Amino acid sequence: QQQVKQSPQSLIVQKGGISIINCAYENTAFDYFPWYQQFPGKGPALLIAIRPDVSEKKEGRFTISFNKSAKQFSLHIMDSQPGDSATYFCAAKLAGNQFYFGTGTSLTVIP
Amino acid sequence: EPEVTQTPSHQVTQMGQEVILRCVPISNHLYFYWYRQILGQKVEFLVSFYNNEISEKSEIFDDQFSVERPDGSNFTLKIRSTKLEDSAMYFCASVRHKNQPQHFGDGTRLSIL
C-alpha cells in the first residue's frame, strides 16, 4: 500500500524558475511531513519540514504548502539553481516514529 | 557538524552469506533507524531501535534481519542469509528526540552475487 504518493517522477526546470513537487497521503494519523534532498552517492538530507497545524512554512528559497483537508503537501523551490539538481523525497511520520517516503522526484535545473 | 557514519561504503557478498552493516550514529542521539533503498526506488523503513530494543519494524524486517547496539557507539544491521533481492542501499539514521528530523548516513551499497 502506497502511504505517500509523490509526483512528478522527474522535473526539468530552467534556472530561475519555480520547481513544484507534490505529495498526497491517506493516513490522517501522520503528524510530521519532512522533505529530503538526496544527491547521488549520499544519504537523504532534511531540507524543510512542516506539522499539520501549519499551512505554509518558508525557509529561504524553499516553501512547503500544506492542505490538511485535501491531504496534500507540496514543495516549492523558488529561483531554482543548477545546484538544486537532486532527487527530492517527501515523507510522512506516524506518531510511533515510523516514516513513510514518497517515490522521489528527480529534479534537473538547466542553466 | 556531527555526522552519521556508515561502513563499508560498498559490500559485495555471495548469496546465502551473512553480512553485517555498521553505523556510528551521532553521539548524543537516542533513536536509531535502518532504511533500505533499492536502486531507483523509494526509501523504505526497516526498523527503529531505542533503549536497546526494537521499537518498530516493517514487514520487510523478517527473521533474516537483526539489529544490535554492541557498545556505546555502533549500531549494526545483520542479514543472516542474504538473497539477491537484498541488493540495495542501506541507510542508517539517528535522532536525539523522537519528533526531530532524522540525520542520515551516506549509506552502504550492498551487492549480492
PDB file of N, CA and C in Angstrom, chain A:
ATOM      1  N   GLN A   1       0.851  -1.190   0.000  1.00  0.00           N
ATOM      2  CA  GLN A   1       0.000   0.000   0.000  1.00  0.00           C
ATOM      3  C   GLN A   1       0.889   1.245   0.000  1.00  0.00           C
ATOM      4  N   GLN A   2       0.583   2.152  -0.927  1.00  0.00           N
ATOM      5  CA  GLN A   2       1.371   3.363  -1.064  1.00  0.00           C
ATOM      6  C   GLN A   2       0.849   4.381  -0.073  1.00  0.00           C
ATOM      7  N   GLN A   3       1.585   4.610   1.011  1.00  0.00           N
ATOM      8  CA  GLN A   3       1.108   5.530   2.031  1.00  0.00           C
ATOM      9  C   GLN A   3       1.234   6.976   1.590  1.00  0.00           C
ATOM     10  N   VAL A   4       2.306   7.265   0.826  1.00  0.00           N
ATOM     11  CA  VAL A   4       2.569   8.631   0.366  1.00  0.00           C
ATOM     12  C   VAL A   4       2.818   8.574  -1.137  1.00  0.00           C
ATOM     13  N   LYS A   5       2.029   9.325  -1.880  1.00  0.00           N
ATOM     14  CA  LYS A   5       2.166   9.352  -3.340  1.00  0.00           C
ATOM     15  C   LYS A   5       2.818  10.658  -3.757  1.00  0.00           C
ATOM     16  N   GLN A   6       3.850  10.567  -4.580  1.00  0.00           N
ATOM     17  CA  GLN A   6       4.628  11.740  -4.969  1.00  0.00           C
ATOM     18  C   GLN A   6       4.617  11.889  -6.478  1.00  0.00           C
ATOM     19  N   SER A   7       4.548  13.139  -6.924  1.00  0.00           N
ATOM     20  CA  SER A   7       4.607  13.430  -8.366  1.00  0.00           C
ATOM     21  C   SER A   7       5.210  14.813  -8.583  1.00  0.00           C
ATOM     22  N   PRO A   8       5.836  15.059  -9.728  1.00  0.00           N
ATOM     23  CA  PRO A   8       6.088  14.097 -10.796  1.00  0.00           C
ATOM     24  C   PRO A   8       7.292  13.218 -10.471  1.00  0.00           C
ATOM     25  N   GLN A   9       7.526  12.236 -11.288  1.00  0.00           N
ATOM     26  CA  GLN A   9       8.685  11.361 -11.112  1.00  0.00           C
ATOM     27  C   GLN A   9       9.966  12.102 -11.483  1.00  0.00           C
ATOM     28  N   SER A  10       9.880  12.968 -12.496  1.00  0.00           N
ATOM     29  CA  SER A  10      11.026  13.780 -12.887  1.00  0.00           C
ATOM     30  C   SER A  10      10.545  15.148 -13.317  1.00  0.00           C
ATOM     31  N   LEU A  11      11.449  16.109 -13.202  1.00  0.00           N
ATOM     32  CA  LEU A  11      11.087  17.501 -13.441  1.00  0.00           C
ATOM     33  C   LEU A  11      12.308  18.227 -13.984  1.00  0.00           C
ATOM     34  N   ILE A  12      12.093  18.967 -15.065  1.00  0.00           N
ATOM     35  CA  ILE A  12      13.163  19.783 -15.640  1.00  0.00           C
ATOM     36  C   ILE A  12      12.703  21.231 -15.596  1.00  0.00           C
ATOM     37  N   VAL A  13      13.549  22.086 -15.018  1.00  0.00           N
ATOM     38  CA  VAL A  13      13.190  23.481 -14.809  1.00  0.00           C
ATOM     39  C   VAL A  13      14.358  24.349 -15.269  1.00  0.00           C
ATOM     40  N   GLN A  14      14.034  25.476 -15.862  1.00  0.00           N
ATOM     41  CA  GLN A  14      15.065  26.444 -16.227  1.00  0.00           C
ATOM     42  C   GLN A  14      15.586  27.154 -14.986  1.00  0.00           C
ATOM     43  N   LYS A  15      16.854  27.501 -15.033  1.00  0.00           N
ATOM     44  CA  LYS A  15      17.447  28.289 -13.943  1.00  0.00           C
ATOM     45  C   LYS A  15      16.604  29.552 -13.709  1.00  0.00           C
ATOM     46  N   GLY A  16      16.311  29.802 -12.431  1.00  0.00           N
ATOM     47  CA  GLY A  16      15.500  30.954 -12.074  1.00  0.00           C
ATOM     48  C   GLY A  16      14.011  30.653 -11.989  1.00  0.00           C
ATOM     49  N   GLY A  17      13.612  29.494 -12.472  1.00  0.00           N
ATOM     50  CA  GLY A  17      12.204  29.120 -12.451  1.00  0.00           C
ATOM     51  C   GLY A  17      11.779  28.546 -11.110  1.00  0.00           C
ATOM     52  N   ILE A  18      10.498  28.191 -11.021  1.00  0.00           N
ATOM     53  CA  ILE A  18       9.948  27.604  -9.794  1.00  0.00           C
ATOM     54  C   ILE A  18       9.766  26.101 -10.008  1.00  0.00           C
ATOM     55  N   SER A  19      10.304  25.325  -9.091  1.00  0.00           N
ATOM     56  CA  SER A  19      10.118  23.869  -9.117  1.00  0.00           C
ATOM     57  C   SER A  19       9.029  23.525  -8.110  1.00  0.00           C
ATOM     58  N   ILE A  20       8.074  22.712  -8.540  1.00  0.00           N
ATOM     59  CA  ILE A  20       6.973  22.329  -7.654  1.00  0.00           C
ATOM     60  C   ILE A  20       6.839  20.810  -7.660  1.00  0.00           C
ATOM     61  N   ILE A  21       6.889  20.241  -6.468  1.00  0.00           N
ATOM     62  CA  ILE A  21       6.760  18.790  -6.299  1.00  0.00           C
ATOM     63  C   ILE A  21       5.602  18.551  -5.334  1.00  0.00           C
ATOM     64  N   ASN A  22       4.756  17.606  -5.681  1.00  0.00           N
ATOM     65  CA  ASN A  22       3.539  17.368  -4.915  1.00  0.00           C
ATOM     66  C   ASN A  22       3.518  16.007  -4.245  1.00  0.00           C
ATOM     67  N   CYS A  23       2.907  15.969  -3.074  1.00  0.00           N
ATOM     68  CA  CYS A  23       2.702  14.696  -2.383  1.00  0.00           C
ATOM     69  C   CYS A  23       1.293  14.640  -1.799  1.00  0.00           C
ATOM     70  N   ALA A  24       0.759  13.432  -1.762  1.00  0.00           N
ATOM     71  CA  ALA A  24      -0.560  13.212  -1.184  1.00  0.00           C
ATOM     72  C   ALA A  24      -0.481  12.017  -0.248  1.00  0.00           C
ATOM     73  N   TYR A  25      -1.283  12.046   0.797  1.00  0.00           N
ATOM     74  CA  TYR A  25      -1.261  10.956   1.769  1.00  0.00           C
ATOM     75  C   TYR A  25      -2.683  10.563   2.126  1.00  0.00           C
ATOM     76  N   GLU A  26      -2.813   9.385   2.708  1.00  0.00           N
ATOM     77  CA  GLU A  26      -4.131   8.884   3.082  1.00  0.00           C
ATOM     78  C   GLU A  26      -4.353   8.871   4.597  1.00  0.00           C
ATOM     79  N   ASN A  27      -3.301   8.560   5.330  1.00  0.00           N
ATOM     80  CA  ASN A  27      -3.444   8.312   6.761  1.00  0.00           C
ATOM     81  C   ASN A  27      -3.473   9.622   7.543  1.00  0.00           C
ATOM     82  N   THR A  28      -4.595   9.938   8.147  1.00  0.00           N
ATOM     83  CA  THR A  28      -4.715  11.197   8.884  1.00  0.00           C
ATOM     84  C   THR A  28      -3.965  11.164  10.216  1.00  0.00           C
ATOM     85  N   ALA A  29      -3.372  10.036  10.553  1.00  0.00           N
ATOM     86  CA  ALA A  29      -2.580   9.952  11.782  1.00  0.00           C
ATOM     87  C   ALA A  29      -1.151  10.475  11.602  1.00  0.00           C
ATOM     88  N   PHE A  30      -0.762  10.767  10.356  1.00  0.00           N
ATOM     89  CA  PHE A  30       0.568  11.335  10.154  1.00  0.00           C
ATOM     90  C   PHE A  30       0.658  12.682  10.881  1.00  0.00           C
ATOM     91  N   ASP A  31       1.791  12.935  11.539  1.00  0.00           N
ATOM     92  CA  ASP A  31       1.890  14.163  12.333  1.00  0.00           C
ATOM     93  C   ASP A  31       3.109  15.009  12.009  1.00  0.00           C
ATOM     94  N   TYR A  32       3.851  14.631  10.970  1.00  0.00           N
ATOM     95  CA  TYR A  32       5.065  15.379  10.641  1.00  0.00           C
ATOM     96  C   TYR A  32       5.408  15.063   9.202  1.00  0.00           C
ATOM     97  N   PHE A  33       5.735  16.110   8.423  1.00  0.00           N
ATOM     98  CA  PHE A  33       5.914  15.948   6.983  1.00  0.00           C
ATOM     99  C   PHE A  33       7.215  16.619   6.557  1.00  0.00           C
ATOM    100  N   PRO A  34       8.283  15.858   6.445  1.00  0.00           N
ATOM    101  CA  PRO A  34       9.561  16.437   6.006  1.00  0.00           C
ATOM    102  C   PRO A  34       9.784  16.238   4.510  1.00  0.00           C
ATOM    103  N   TRP A  35      10.635  17.073   3.972  1.00  0.00           N
ATOM    104  CA  TRP A  35      11.151  16.897   2.613  1.00  0.00           C
ATOM    105  C   TRP A  35      12.655  16.662   2.718  1.00  0.00           C
ATOM    106  N   TYR A  36      13.123  15.682   1.948  1.00  0.00           N
ATOM    107  CA  TYR A  36      14.542  15.357   1.934  1.00  0.00           C
ATOM    108  C   TYR A  36      15.104  15.591   0.533  1.00  0.00           C
ATOM    109  N   GLN A  37      16.364  16.002   0.512  1.00  0.00           N
ATOM    110  CA  GLN A  37      17.116  16.194  -0.725  1.00  0.00           C
ATOM    111  C   GLN A  37      18.221  15.139  -0.750  1.00  0.00           C
ATOM    112  N   GLN A  38      18.366  14.469  -1.872  1.00  0.00           N
ATOM    113  CA  GLN A  38      19.388  13.438  -1.966  1.00  0.00           C
ATOM    114  C   GLN A  38      20.216  13.622  -3.223  1.00  0.00           C
ATOM    115  N   PHE A  39      21.527  13.753  -3.029  1.00  0.00           N
ATOM    116  CA  PHE A  39      22.461  13.810  -4.144  1.00  0.00           C
ATOM    117  C   PHE A  39      23.011  12.408  -4.384  1.00  0.00           C
ATOM    118  N   PRO A  40      23.455  12.131  -5.619  1.00  0.00           N
ATOM    119  CA  PRO A  40      23.966  10.782  -5.923  1.00  0.00           C
ATOM    120  C   PRO A  40      25.076  10.376  -4.960  1.00  0.00           C
ATOM    121  N   GLY A  41      24.983   9.161  -4.453  1.00  0.00           N
ATOM    122  CA  GLY A  41      26.005   8.640  -3.551  1.00  0.00           C
ATOM    123  C   GLY A  41      25.916   9.141  -2.130  1.00  0.00           C
ATOM    124  N   LYS A  42      24.880   9.893  -1.834  1.00  0.00           N
ATOM    125  CA  LYS A  42      24.716  10.452  -0.490  1.00  0.00           C
ATOM    126  C   LYS A  42      23.392  10.006   0.112  1.00  0.00           C
ATOM    127  N   GLY A  43      23.308  10.099   1.437  1.00  0.00           N
ATOM    128  CA  GLY A  43      22.038   9.814   2.087  1.00  0.00           C
ATOM    129  C   GLY A  43      21.097  10.992   1.982  1.00  0.00           C
ATOM    130  N   PRO A  44      19.807  10.755   2.235  1.00  0.00           N
ATOM    131  CA  PRO A  44      18.849  11.865   2.228  1.00  0.00           C
ATOM    132  C   PRO A  44      19.204  12.879   3.303  1.00  0.00           C
ATOM    133  N   ALA A  45      19.079  14.143   2.983  1.00  0.00           N
ATOM    134  CA  ALA A  45      19.335  15.220   3.937  1.00  0.00           C
ATOM    135  C   ALA A  45      18.064  16.031   4.095  1.00  0.00           C
ATOM    136  N   LEU A  46      17.703  16.301   5.343  1.00  0.00           N
ATOM    137  CA  LEU A  46      16.485  17.076   5.602  1.00  0.00           C
ATOM    138  C   LEU A  46      16.604  18.462   5.005  1.00  0.00           C
ATOM    139  N   LEU A  47      15.569  18.843   4.270  1.00  0.00           N
ATOM    140  CA  LEU A  47      15.531  20.157   3.628  1.00  0.00           C
ATOM    141  C   LEU A  47      14.635  21.111   4.422  1.00  0.00           C
ATOM    142  N   ILE A  48      13.432  20.694   4.648  1.00  0.00           N
ATOM    143  CA  ILE A  48      12.430  21.513   5.331  1.00  0.00           C
ATOM    144  C   ILE A  48      11.311  20.570   5.778  1.00  0.00           C
ATOM    145  N   ALA A  49      10.613  20.935   6.850  1.00  0.00           N
ATOM    146  CA  ALA A  49       9.550  20.062   7.354  1.00  0.00           C
ATOM    147  C   ALA A  49       8.412  20.907   7.911  1.00  0.00           C
ATOM    148  N   ILE A  50       7.233  20.287   7.996  1.00  0.00           N
ATOM    149  CA  ILE A  50       6.059  21.010   8.476  1.00  0.00           C
ATOM    150  C   ILE A  50       5.200  20.074   9.312  1.00  0.00           C
ATOM    151  N   ARG A  51       4.468  20.645  10.257  1.00  0.00           N
ATOM    152  CA  ARG A  51       3.498  19.883  11.044  1.00  0.00           C
ATOM    153  C   ARG A  51       2.098  20.249  10.561  1.00  0.00           C
ATOM    154  N   PRO A  52       1.108  19.390  10.750  1.00  0.00           N
ATOM    155  CA  PRO A  52      -0.201  19.585  10.119  1.00  0.00           C
ATOM    156  C   PRO A  52      -1.016  20.752  10.650  1.00  0.00           C
ATOM    157  N   ASP A  53      -0.552  21.412  11.706  1.00  0.00           N
ATOM    158  CA  ASP A  53      -1.295  22.562  12.216  1.00  0.00           C
ATOM    159  C   ASP A  53      -0.862  23.866  11.553  1.00  0.00           C
ATOM    160  N   VAL A  54       0.037  23.763  10.564  1.00  0.00           N
ATOM    161  CA  VAL A  54       0.556  24.930   9.857  1.00  0.00           C
ATOM    162  C   VAL A  54       0.270  24.761   8.372  1.00  0.00           C
ATOM    163  N   SER A  55      -0.122  25.826   7.678  1.00  0.00           N
ATOM    164  CA  SER A  55      -0.471  25.699   6.255  1.00  0.00           C
ATOM    165  C   SER A  55       0.706  26.009   5.333  1.00  0.00           C
ATOM    166  N   GLU A  56       1.689  26.717   5.849  1.00  0.00           N
ATOM    167  CA  GLU A  56       2.822  27.056   4.996  1.00  0.00           C
ATOM    168  C   GLU A  56       4.054  27.294   5.855  1.00  0.00           C
ATOM    169  N   LYS A  57       5.194  26.868   5.321  1.00  0.00           N
ATOM    170  CA  LYS A  57       6.460  27.141   6.002  1.00  0.00           C
ATOM    171  C   LYS A  57       7.497  27.484   4.946  1.00  0.00           C
ATOM    172  N   LYS A  58       8.231  28.559   5.202  1.00  0.00           N
ATOM    173  CA  LYS A  58       9.207  29.029   4.221  1.00  0.00           C
ATOM    174  C   LYS A  58      10.575  29.106   4.876  1.00  0.00           C
ATOM    175  N   GLU A  59      11.567  28.574   4.180  1.00  0.00           N
ATOM    176  CA  GLU A  59      12.953  28.695   4.623  1.00  0.00           C
ATOM    177  C   GLU A  59      13.798  29.024   3.399  1.00  0.00           C
ATOM    178  N   GLY A  60      14.171  30.296   3.302  1.00  0.00           N
ATOM    179  CA  GLY A  60      14.952  30.714   2.154  1.00  0.00           C
ATOM    180  C   GLY A  60      14.155  30.549   0.871  1.00  0.00           C
ATOM    181  N   ARG A  61      14.715  29.826  -0.088  1.00  0.00           N
ATOM    182  CA  ARG A  61      14.028  29.627  -1.372  1.00  0.00           C
ATOM    183  C   ARG A  61      13.042  28.466  -1.333  1.00  0.00           C
ATOM    184  N   PHE A  62      12.970  27.765  -0.220  1.00  0.00           N
ATOM    185  CA  PHE A  62      12.145  26.557  -0.122  1.00  0.00           C
ATOM    186  C   PHE A  62      10.890  26.834   0.706  1.00  0.00           C
ATOM    187  N   THR A  63       9.740  26.424   0.170  1.00  0.00           N
ATOM    188  CA  THR A  63       8.457  26.609   0.846  1.00  0.00           C
ATOM    189  C   THR A  63       7.678  25.311   0.790  1.00  0.00           C
ATOM    190  N   ILE A  64       7.107  24.933   1.939  1.00  0.00           N
ATOM    191  CA  ILE A  64       6.142  23.831   1.965  1.00  0.00           C
ATOM    192  C   ILE A  64       4.757  24.449   2.083  1.00  0.00           C
ATOM    193  N   SER A  65       3.853  23.989   1.222  1.00  0.00           N
ATOM    194  CA  SER A  65       2.440  24.330   1.355  1.00  0.00           C
ATOM    195  C   SER A  65       1.703  23.076   1.793  1.00  0.00           C
ATOM    196  N   PHE A  66       0.856  23.220   2.807  1.00  0.00           N
ATOM    197  CA  PHE A  66       0.192  22.057   3.378  1.00  0.00           C
ATOM    198  C   PHE A  66      -1.319  22.267   3.372  1.00  0.00           C
ATOM    199  N   ASN A  67      -2.036  21.335   2.783  1.00  0.00           N
ATOM    200  CA  ASN A  67      -3.505  21.399   2.722  1.00  0.00           C
ATOM    201  C   ASN A  67      -4.054  20.189   3.465  1.00  0.00           C
ATOM    202  N   LYS A  68      -4.419  20.408   4.719  1.00  0.00           N
ATOM    203  CA  LYS A  68      -4.846  19.297   5.570  1.00  0.00           C
ATOM    204  C   LYS A  68      -6.134  18.657   5.068  1.00  0.00           C
ATOM    205  N   SER A  69      -7.083  19.463   4.622  1.00  0.00           N
ATOM    206  CA  SER A  69      -8.371  18.907   4.196  1.00  0.00           C
ATOM    207  C   SER A  69      -8.212  18.054   2.938  1.00  0.00           C
ATOM    208  N   ALA A  70      -7.304  18.466   2.046  1.00  0.00           N
ATOM    209  CA  ALA A  70      -7.066  17.702   0.821  1.00  0.00           C
ATOM    210  C   ALA A  70      -6.034  16.594   1.031  1.00  0.00           C
ATOM    211  N   LYS A  71      -5.383  16.575   2.176  1.00  0.00           N
ATOM    212  CA  LYS A  71      -4.333  15.613   2.482  1.00  0.00           C
ATOM    213  C   LYS A  71      -3.233  15.666   1.433  1.00  0.00           C
ATOM    214  N   GLN A  72      -2.800  16.900   1.173  1.00  0.00           N
ATOM    215  CA  GLN A  72      -1.747  17.108   0.183  1.00  0.00           C
ATOM    216  C   GLN A  72      -0.734  18.112   0.734  1.00  0.00           C
ATOM    217  N   PHE A  73       0.508  17.965   0.307  1.00  0.00           N
ATOM    218  CA  PHE A  73       1.510  18.968   0.628  1.00  0.00           C
ATOM    219  C   PHE A  73       2.506  19.034  -0.522  1.00  0.00           C
ATOM    220  N   SER A  74       3.095  20.203  -0.674  1.00  0.00           N
ATOM    221  CA  SER A  74       3.968  20.392  -1.822  1.00  0.00           C
ATOM    222  C   SER A  74       5.204  21.182  -1.430  1.00  0.00           C
ATOM    223  N   LEU A  75       6.239  20.976  -2.210  1.00  0.00           N
ATOM    224  CA  LEU A  75       7.495  21.703  -2.052  1.00  0.00           C
ATOM    225  C   LEU A  75       7.648  22.648  -3.234  1.00  0.00           C
ATOM    226  N   HIS A  76       7.917  23.914  -2.931  1.00  0.00           N
ATOM    227  CA  HIS A  76       8.180  24.898  -3.960  1.00  0.00           C
ATOM    228  C   HIS A  76       9.615  25.377  -3.800  1.00  0.00           C
ATOM    229  N   ILE A  77      10.365  25.310  -4.887  1.00  0.00           N
ATOM    230  CA  ILE A  77      11.723  25.840  -4.878  1.00  0.00           C
ATOM    231  C   ILE A  77      11.733  27.067  -5.779  1.00  0.00           C
ATOM    232  N   MET A  78      11.883  28.215  -5.170  1.00  0.00           N
ATOM    233  CA  MET A  78      11.904  29.465  -5.928  1.00  0.00           C
ATOM    234  C   MET A  78      13.295  29.704  -6.486  1.00  0.00           C
ATOM    235  N   ASP A  79      13.371  30.442  -7.606  1.00  0.00           N
ATOM    236  CA  ASP A  79      14.662  30.802  -8.193  1.00  0.00           C
ATOM    237  C   ASP A  79      15.568  29.565  -8.260  1.00  0.00           C
ATOM    238  N   SER A  80      15.075  28.512  -8.876  1.00  0.00           N
ATOM    239  CA  SER A  80      15.796  27.238  -8.926  1.00  0.00           C
ATOM    240  C   SER A  80      17.176  27.413  -9.554  1.00  0.00           C
ATOM    241  N   GLN A  81      18.152  26.713  -8.968  1.00  0.00           N
ATOM    242  CA  GLN A  81      19.548  26.809  -9.405  1.00  0.00           C
ATOM    243  C   GLN A  81      20.055  25.429  -9.834  1.00  0.00           C
ATOM    244  N   PRO A  82      21.067  25.395 -10.712  1.00  0.00           N
ATOM    245  CA  PRO A  82      21.626  24.094 -11.108  1.00  0.00           C
ATOM    246  C   PRO A  82      22.067  23.247  -9.914  1.00  0.00           C
ATOM    247  N   GLY A  83      22.529  23.884  -8.850  1.00  0.00           N
ATOM    248  CA  GLY A  83      22.931  23.162  -7.643  1.00  0.00           C
ATOM    249  C   GLY A  83      21.776  22.513  -6.916  1.00  0.00           C
ATOM    250  N   ASP A  84      20.536  22.866  -7.281  1.00  0.00           N
ATOM    251  CA  ASP A  84      19.361  22.226  -6.687  1.00  0.00           C
ATOM    252  C   ASP A  84      19.057  20.885  -7.356  1.00  0.00           C
ATOM    253  N   SER A  85      19.748  20.597  -8.450  1.00  0.00           N
ATOM    254  CA  SER A  85      19.512  19.337  -9.173  1.00  0.00           C
ATOM    255  C   SER A  85      19.831  18.161  -8.247  1.00  0.00           C
ATOM    256  N   ALA A  86      18.829  17.363  -7.955  1.00  0.00           N
ATOM    257  CA  ALA A  86      18.935  16.273  -6.984  1.00  0.00           C
ATOM    258  C   ALA A  86      17.627  15.496  -7.027  1.00  0.00           C
ATOM    259  N   THR A  87      17.555  14.459  -6.211  1.00  0.00           N
ATOM    260  CA  THR A  87      16.288  13.761  -6.030  1.00  0.00           C
ATOM    261  C   THR A  87      15.653  14.235  -4.729  1.00  0.00           C
ATOM    262  N   TYR A  88      14.379  14.534  -4.779  1.00  0.00           N
ATOM    263  CA  TYR A  88      13.655  15.041  -3.621  1.00  0.00           C
ATOM    264  C   TYR A  88      12.610  14.017  -3.191  1.00  0.00           C
ATOM    265  N   PHE A  89      12.587  13.745  -1.903  1.00  0.00           N
ATOM    266  CA  PHE A  89      11.610  12.816  -1.337  1.00  0.00           C
ATOM    267  C   PHE A  89      10.749  13.539  -0.325  1.00  0.00           C
ATOM    268  N   CYS A  90       9.453  13.364  -0.438  1.00  0.00           N
ATOM    269  CA  CYS A  90       8.593  13.762   0.665  1.00  0.00           C
ATOM    270  C   CYS A  90       8.450  12.573   1.599  1.00  0.00           C
ATOM    271  N   ALA A  91       8.065  12.829   2.820  1.00  0.00           N
ATOM    272  CA  ALA A  91       7.874  11.749   3.777  1.00  0.00           C
ATOM    273  C   ALA A  91       6.786  12.163   4.754  1.00  0.00           C
ATOM    274  N   ALA A  92       6.261  11.178   5.446  1.00  0.00           N
ATOM    275  CA  ALA A  92       5.253  11.434   6.467  1.00  0.00           C
ATOM    276  C   ALA A  92       5.519  10.500   7.630  1.00  0.00           C
ATOM    277  N   LYS A  93       5.316  11.003   8.822  1.00  0.00           N
ATOM    278  CA  LYS A  93       5.632  10.240  10.028  1.00  0.00           C
ATOM    279  C   LYS A  93       4.379   9.959  10.847  1.00  0.00           C
ATOM    280  N   LEU A  94       4.299   8.729  11.322  1.00  0.00           N
ATOM    281  CA  LEU A  94       3.267   8.391  12.284  1.00  0.00           C
ATOM    282  C   LEU A  94       3.756   8.733  13.683  1.00  0.00           C
ATOM    283  N   ALA A  95       2.844   8.813  14.626  1.00  0.00           N
ATOM    284  CA  ALA A  95       3.198   9.171  15.994  1.00  0.00           C
ATOM    285  C   ALA A  95       4.217   8.204  16.581  1.00  0.00           C
ATOM    286  N   GLY A  96       4.204   6.966  16.122  1.00  0.00           N
ATOM    287  CA  GLY A  96       5.168   5.993  16.610  1.00  0.00           C
ATOM    288  C   GLY A  96       6.554   6.132  16.018  1.00  0.00           C
ATOM    289  N   ASN A  97       6.763   7.161  15.204  1.00  0.00           N
ATOM    290  CA  ASN A  97       8.083   7.479  14.661  1.00  0.00           C
ATOM    291  C   ASN A  97       8.480   6.657  13.444  1.00  0.00           C
ATOM    292  N   GLN A  98       7.534   5.997  12.804  1.00  0.00           N
ATOM    293  CA  GLN A  98       7.832   5.311  11.555  1.00  0.00           C
ATOM    294  C   GLN A  98       7.574   6.268  10.394  1.00  0.00           C
ATOM    295  N   PHE A  99       8.573   6.420   9.537  1.00  0.00           N
ATOM    296  CA  PHE A  99       8.466   7.317   8.392  1.00  0.00           C
ATOM    297  C   PHE A  99       8.104   6.546   7.135  1.00  0.00           C
ATOM    298  N   TYR A 100       7.247   7.146   6.316  1.00  0.00           N
ATOM    299  CA  TYR A 100       6.913   6.620   5.003  1.00  0.00           C
ATOM    300  C   TYR A 100       7.369   7.631   3.964  1.00  0.00           C
ATOM    301  N   PHE A 101       8.139   7.152   2.997  1.00  0.00           N
ATOM    302  CA  PHE A 101       8.688   8.039   1.983  1.00  0.00           C
ATOM    303  C   PHE A 101       7.898   7.952   0.688  1.00  0.00           C
ATOM    304  N   GLY A 102       7.867   9.073  -0.047  1.00  0.00           N
ATOM    305  CA  GLY A 102       7.356   9.064  -1.405  1.00  0.00           C
ATOM    306  C   GLY A 102       8.369   8.404  -2.328  1.00  0.00           C
ATOM    307  N   THR A 103       8.008   8.270  -3.581  1.00  0.00           N
ATOM    308  CA  THR A 103       8.834   7.551  -4.543  1.00  0.00           C
ATOM    309  C   THR A 103       9.954   8.406  -5.129  1.00  0.00           C
ATOM    310  N   GLY A 104       9.989   9.690  -4.800  1.00  0.00           N
ATOM    311  CA  GLY A 104      11.090  10.539  -5.238  1.00  0.00           C
ATOM    312  C   GLY A 104      10.807  11.280  -6.535  1.00  0.00           C
ATOM    313  N   THR A 105      11.389  12.464  -6.643  1.00  0.00           N
ATOM    314  CA  THR A 105      11.322  13.273  -7.866  1.00  0.00           C
ATOM    315  C   THR A 105      12.727  13.685  -8.232  1.00  0.00           C
ATOM    316  N   SER A 106      13.123  13.341  -9.439  1.00  0.00           N
ATOM    317  CA  SER A 106      14.437  13.734  -9.926  1.00  0.00           C
ATOM    318  C   SER A 106      14.325  15.112 -10.569  1.00  0.00           C
ATOM    319  N   LEU A 107      14.946  16.102  -9.943  1.00  0.00           N
ATOM    320  CA  LEU A 107      14.893  17.485 -10.433  1.00  0.00           C
ATOM    321  C   LEU A 107      16.181  17.814 -11.170  1.00  0.00           C
ATOM    322  N   THR A 108      16.019  18.343 -12.375  1.00  0.00           N
ATOM    323  CA  THR A 108      17.152  18.854 -13.148  1.00  0.00           C
ATOM    324  C   THR A 108      16.903  20.312 -13.438  1.00  0.00           C
ATOM    325  N   VAL A 109      17.828  21.163 -13.036  1.00  0.00           N
ATOM    326  CA  VAL A 109      17.718  22.591 -13.306  1.00  0.00           C
ATOM    327  C   VAL A 109      18.721  22.929 -14.403  1.00  0.00           C
ATOM    328  N   ILE A 110      18.183  23.413 -15.510  1.00  0.00           N
ATOM    329  CA  ILE A 110      19.009  23.685 -16.684  1.00  0.00           C
ATOM    330  C   ILE A 110      19.539  25.115 -16.610  1.00  0.00           C
ATOM    331  N   PRO A 111      20.844  25.299 -16.800  1.00  0.00           N
ATOM    332  CA  PRO A 111      21.424  26.655 -16.736  1.00  0.00           C
ATOM    333  C   PRO A 111      20.841  27.594 -17.790  1.00  0.00           C
TER     334      PRO A 111
END
